[in-house]
CSV table of C-alpha atoms in Angstrom, one decimal:
chain,number,residue,atom,x,y,z
A,1,MET,CA,-39.6,33.9,-0.1
A,2,SER,CA,-42.3,32.2,2.2
A,3,ARG,CA,-45.7,33.5,2.6
A,4,LEU,CA,-44.9,34.3,6.4
A,5,LEU,CA,-41.7,35.9,5.7
A,6,LYS,CA,-43.4,38.2,3.1
A,7,GLU,CA,-46.1,39.1,5.6
A,8,ILE,CA,-43.5,40.0,8.2
A,9,GLN,CA,-41.4,42.0,5.6
A,10,GLN,CA,-44.7,44.0,5.0
A,11,ILE,CA,-44.6,44.9,8.9
A,12,ASP,CA,-40.9,45.4,9.1
A,13,LYS,CA,-38.4,44.8,6.5
A,14,GLU,CA,-35.5,44.7,8.9
A,15,ALA,CA,-37.2,41.9,11.0
A,16,ALA,CA,-37.6,39.9,7.8
A,17,VAL,CA,-33.9,40.3,7.3
A,18,GLU,CA,-33.0,39.1,10.8
A,19,LEU,CA,-35.2,36.0,10.4
A,20,GLN,CA,-33.3,35.2,7.1
A,21,LYS,CA,-29.9,35.8,8.9
A,22,ALA,CA,-31.1,33.3,11.5
A,23,ASP,CA,-31.9,30.8,8.6
A,24,LEU,CA,-35.6,30.9,9.4
A,25,GLN,CA,-36.9,31.3,5.7
A,26,THR,CA,-39.6,28.6,5.3
A,27,ASP,CA,-43.1,28.8,6.7
A,28,SER,CA,-42.4,25.6,8.6
A,29,ASP,CA,-39.4,27.2,10.5
A,30,ILE,CA,-41.1,30.5,11.3
A,31,GLU,CA,-44.5,28.8,12.3
A,32,VAL,CA,-42.7,27.1,15.3
A,33,LEU,CA,-41.3,30.4,16.9
A,34,THR,CA,-42.1,30.9,20.3
A,35,ARG,CA,-42.4,34.2,22.2
A,36,GLU,CA,-39.0,33.5,23.9
A,37,GLU,CA,-37.2,32.8,20.5
A,38,LEU,CA,-38.8,36.1,19.3
A,39,LEU,CA,-37.4,37.8,22.4
A,40,GLN,CA,-33.8,36.3,21.5
A,41,LEU,CA,-34.1,37.5,17.8
A,42,PHE,CA,-35.4,40.9,18.9
A,43,PRO,CA,-34.2,41.7,22.5
A,44,ALA,CA,-34.5,45.6,22.6
A,45,VAL,CA,-37.3,46.9,24.8
A,46,ALA,CA,-38.6,48.9,21.8
A,47,ASP,CA,-39.1,45.9,19.9
A,48,ILE,CA,-42.0,44.7,22.0
A,49,LYS,CA,-44.8,45.8,19.5
A,50,LEU,CA,-42.8,44.2,16.7
A,51,ARG,CA,-42.4,40.9,18.5
A,52,ARG,CA,-46.2,41.0,19.3
A,53,ALA,CA,-47.1,41.8,15.5
A,54,ILE,CA,-44.8,39.0,14.3
A,55,TYR,CA,-46.2,36.5,16.8
A,56,ASN,CA,-49.8,37.4,15.8
A,57,VAL,CA,-48.8,36.9,12.1
A,58,ILE,CA,-47.3,33.6,12.9
A,59,HIS,CA,-50.2,32.4,15.0
A,60,LYS,CA,-53.1,33.9,13.6
A,61,PRO,CA,-56.1,31.5,13.0
A,62,ARG,CA,-56.0,30.1,9.5
A,63,GLU,CA,-59.3,30.3,7.1
A,64,VAL,CA,-59.5,26.5,7.5
A,65,GLU,CA,-59.6,26.7,11.2
A,66,LEU,CA,-62.3,29.2,11.1
A,67,VAL,CA,-64.4,27.2,8.8
A,68,LEU,CA,-63.9,24.0,11.0
A,69,ASN,CA,-64.8,26.0,14.1
A,70,LYS,CA,-68.0,27.1,12.4
A,71,LEU,CA,-68.9,23.6,11.4
A,72,LYS,CA,-68.3,22.5,15.1
A,73,GLU,CA,-71.0,24.9,16.2
A,74,PHE,CA,-73.4,23.9,13.5
A,75,ILE,CA,-73.2,20.2,13.8
A,76,PRO,CA,-73.7,18.8,17.5
A,77,SER,CA,-70.7,16.9,18.9
A,78,GLU,CA,-72.7,13.8,19.5
A,79,TYR,CA,-73.1,13.4,15.7
A,80,PHE,CA,-69.4,13.7,15.1
A,81,ARG,CA,-68.8,11.0,18.0
A,82,ALA,CA,-71.4,8.7,16.5
A,83,ALA,CA,-69.7,9.1,13.0
A,84,LEU,CA,-66.3,8.3,14.2
A,85,THR,CA,-67.2,5.1,16.1
A,86,GLY,CA,-67.1,1.6,14.6
A,87,ASP,CA,-68.2,1.6,11.2
A,88,GLY,CA,-69.3,5.3,11.1
A,89,VAL,CA,-68.9,7.3,7.8
A,90,LEU,CA,-66.1,9.3,9.3
A,91,VAL,CA,-63.8,6.5,10.3
A,92,ASP,CA,-62.7,5.8,6.7
A,93,TYR,CA,-62.4,9.5,6.2
A,94,LEU,CA,-60.2,10.0,9.1
A,95,ARG,CA,-57.9,7.3,8.0
A,96,ILE,CA,-57.6,8.7,4.5
A,97,LEU,CA,-56.8,12.1,5.9
A,98,LYS,CA,-54.1,10.7,8.2
A,99,ASP,CA,-52.4,8.9,5.3
A,100,MET,CA,-52.8,12.1,3.2
A,101,LYS,CA,-51.0,14.1,6.0
A,102,THR,CA,-48.1,11.5,6.2
A,103,GLN,CA,-47.6,11.7,2.4
A,104,MET,CA,-47.7,15.6,2.6
A,105,ASP,CA,-45.0,15.5,5.3
A,106,HIS,CA,-43.0,13.1,3.1
A,107,VAL,CA,-43.4,15.7,0.1
A,108,GLN,CA,-42.5,18.6,2.4
A,109,GLY,CA,-39.5,17.0,3.7
A,110,PHE,CA,-38.5,16.0,0.0
A,111,LEU,CA,-39.1,19.8,-1.1
A,112,GLU,CA,-37.2,21.2,1.8
A,113,ALA,CA,-34.3,19.1,1.3
A,114,HIS,CA,-34.0,20.0,-2.3
A,115,ILE,CA,-34.6,23.6,-1.7
A,116,SER,CA,-31.6,23.6,0.8
A,117,LEU,CA,-29.5,21.6,-1.9
A,118,LEU,CA,-30.3,24.3,-4.4
A,119,GLU,CA,-29.8,27.3,-2.2
A,120,GLU,CA,-26.4,25.8,-1.1
A,121,PHE,CA,-25.5,25.3,-4.6
A,122,SER,CA,-26.5,28.6,-5.7
A,123,LYS,CA,-24.4,30.2,-3.0
A,124,ASN,CA,-21.2,28.3,-4.3
A,125,PRO,CA,-21.9,27.0,-7.7
A,126,ASP,CA,-18.2,25.8,-8.0
A,127,GLN,CA,-18.7,23.2,-5.3
A,128,GLU,CA,-19.7,19.7,-6.2
A,129,LEU,CA,-23.3,18.4,-5.2
A,130,ALA,CA,-23.2,16.2,-2.0
A,131,ASN,CA,-24.2,13.0,-3.6
A,132,CYS,CA,-23.2,13.5,-7.3
A,133,GLY,CA,-20.3,15.4,-8.4
A,134,PRO,CA,-19.9,16.4,-12.1
A,135,VAL,CA,-22.0,14.6,-14.6
A,136,THR,CA,-19.1,12.6,-15.7
A,137,ASP,CA,-18.9,11.2,-12.2
A,138,CYS,CA,-22.5,10.0,-12.0
A,139,CYS,CA,-22.8,8.7,-15.6
A,140,PRO,CA,-19.4,7.6,-16.9
A,141,GLY,CA,-20.7,6.4,-20.3
A,142,GLU,CA,-22.9,9.4,-21.2
A,143,ALA,CA,-22.4,11.6,-23.9
A,144,GLY,CA,-18.5,12.4,-24.0
A,145,GLY,CA,-18.3,11.3,-20.3
A,146,SER,CA,-14.9,10.0,-19.5
A,147,GLY,CA,-15.7,8.9,-16.0
A,148,THR,CA,-14.2,12.1,-14.2
A,149,ALA,CA,-13.5,15.7,-14.7
A,150,SER,CA,-9.9,14.6,-15.0
A,151,GLY,CA,-10.4,12.0,-17.8
A,152,LYS,CA,-9.9,9.0,-15.7
A,153,LYS,CA,-12.4,6.3,-15.8
A,154,LYS,CA,-14.6,5.7,-12.7
A,155,GLN,CA,-17.3,3.3,-11.9
A,156,LYS,CA,-20.8,4.4,-12.0
A,157,THR,CA,-21.8,6.0,-8.6
A,158,GLY,CA,-25.4,7.4,-9.5
A,159,ASN,CA,-28.7,5.7,-10.2
A,160,THR,CA,-31.1,7.1,-12.6
A,161,GLY,CA,-33.7,4.6,-11.5
A,162,GLY,CA,-34.4,3.3,-14.9
A,163,HIS,CA,-35.1,6.9,-16.3
A,164,PRO,CA,-33.3,8.1,-19.7
A,165,PRO,CA,-30.3,10.2,-18.9
A,166,ALA,CA,-30.9,13.9,-19.3
A,167,PRO,CA,-29.3,15.7,-22.4
A,168,GLN,CA,-25.7,17.0,-21.8
A,169,SER,CA,-25.6,20.6,-21.0
A,170,LYS,CA,-22.8,23.1,-20.9
A,171,SER,CA,-22.8,22.8,-17.2
A,172,ASN,CA,-21.0,19.8,-15.5
A,173,PHE,CA,-23.8,19.6,-12.9
A,174,ARG,CA,-27.2,18.2,-13.2
A,175,PRO,CA,-29.2,18.6,-10.0
A,176,LEU,CA,-32.3,17.1,-11.7
A,177,HIS,CA,-30.3,13.7,-11.7
A,178,ILE,CA,-30.6,13.6,-8.0
A,179,PHE,CA,-34.3,14.5,-8.0
A,180,MET,CA,-35.1,11.7,-10.4
A,181,SER,CA,-33.5,9.0,-8.2
A,182,TYR,CA,-35.3,10.2,-5.1
A,183,LYS,CA,-38.5,8.2,-4.2
A,184,ILE,CA,-41.3,10.4,-2.3
A,185,PHE,CA,-43.7,7.7,-1.4
């Protein structure tokens, strides 16, 4: 359960359940909720205080923002402008921060995709994974693999990216196989 969902659950357990029913379970999903969307989720007139409380939890200033605001008050803005022009000390720092943000966005997308995959798989463990069916479909030459679950040979469809294959387990599925072939950066 995400941090925001836990905070909302402390305010009202039913509200947290409603958000989960609407498939709003991650902080990134919840953070973008607007007042109008909260009104759609909790339309009763009696829910006005609940909507306000949830909105305040979602949009409360973060500790980092508070520190940055205090820093802005402490350092005059003309010093910031001078440091960000030409070859000022903050120019490279700004570029580094933007690069880090881009990388973090990629990591977050990667994590969200895999969380969704695992949640989907946990809801219905008998279904095959989207990109890779049973272990024998992905890696026909592996320990006892015959190519497919039915015993027919099948061409290799997976890519381990040069990594050694994981040890065979009792399960026919190996979600880590997919993770290992995904490039984050």
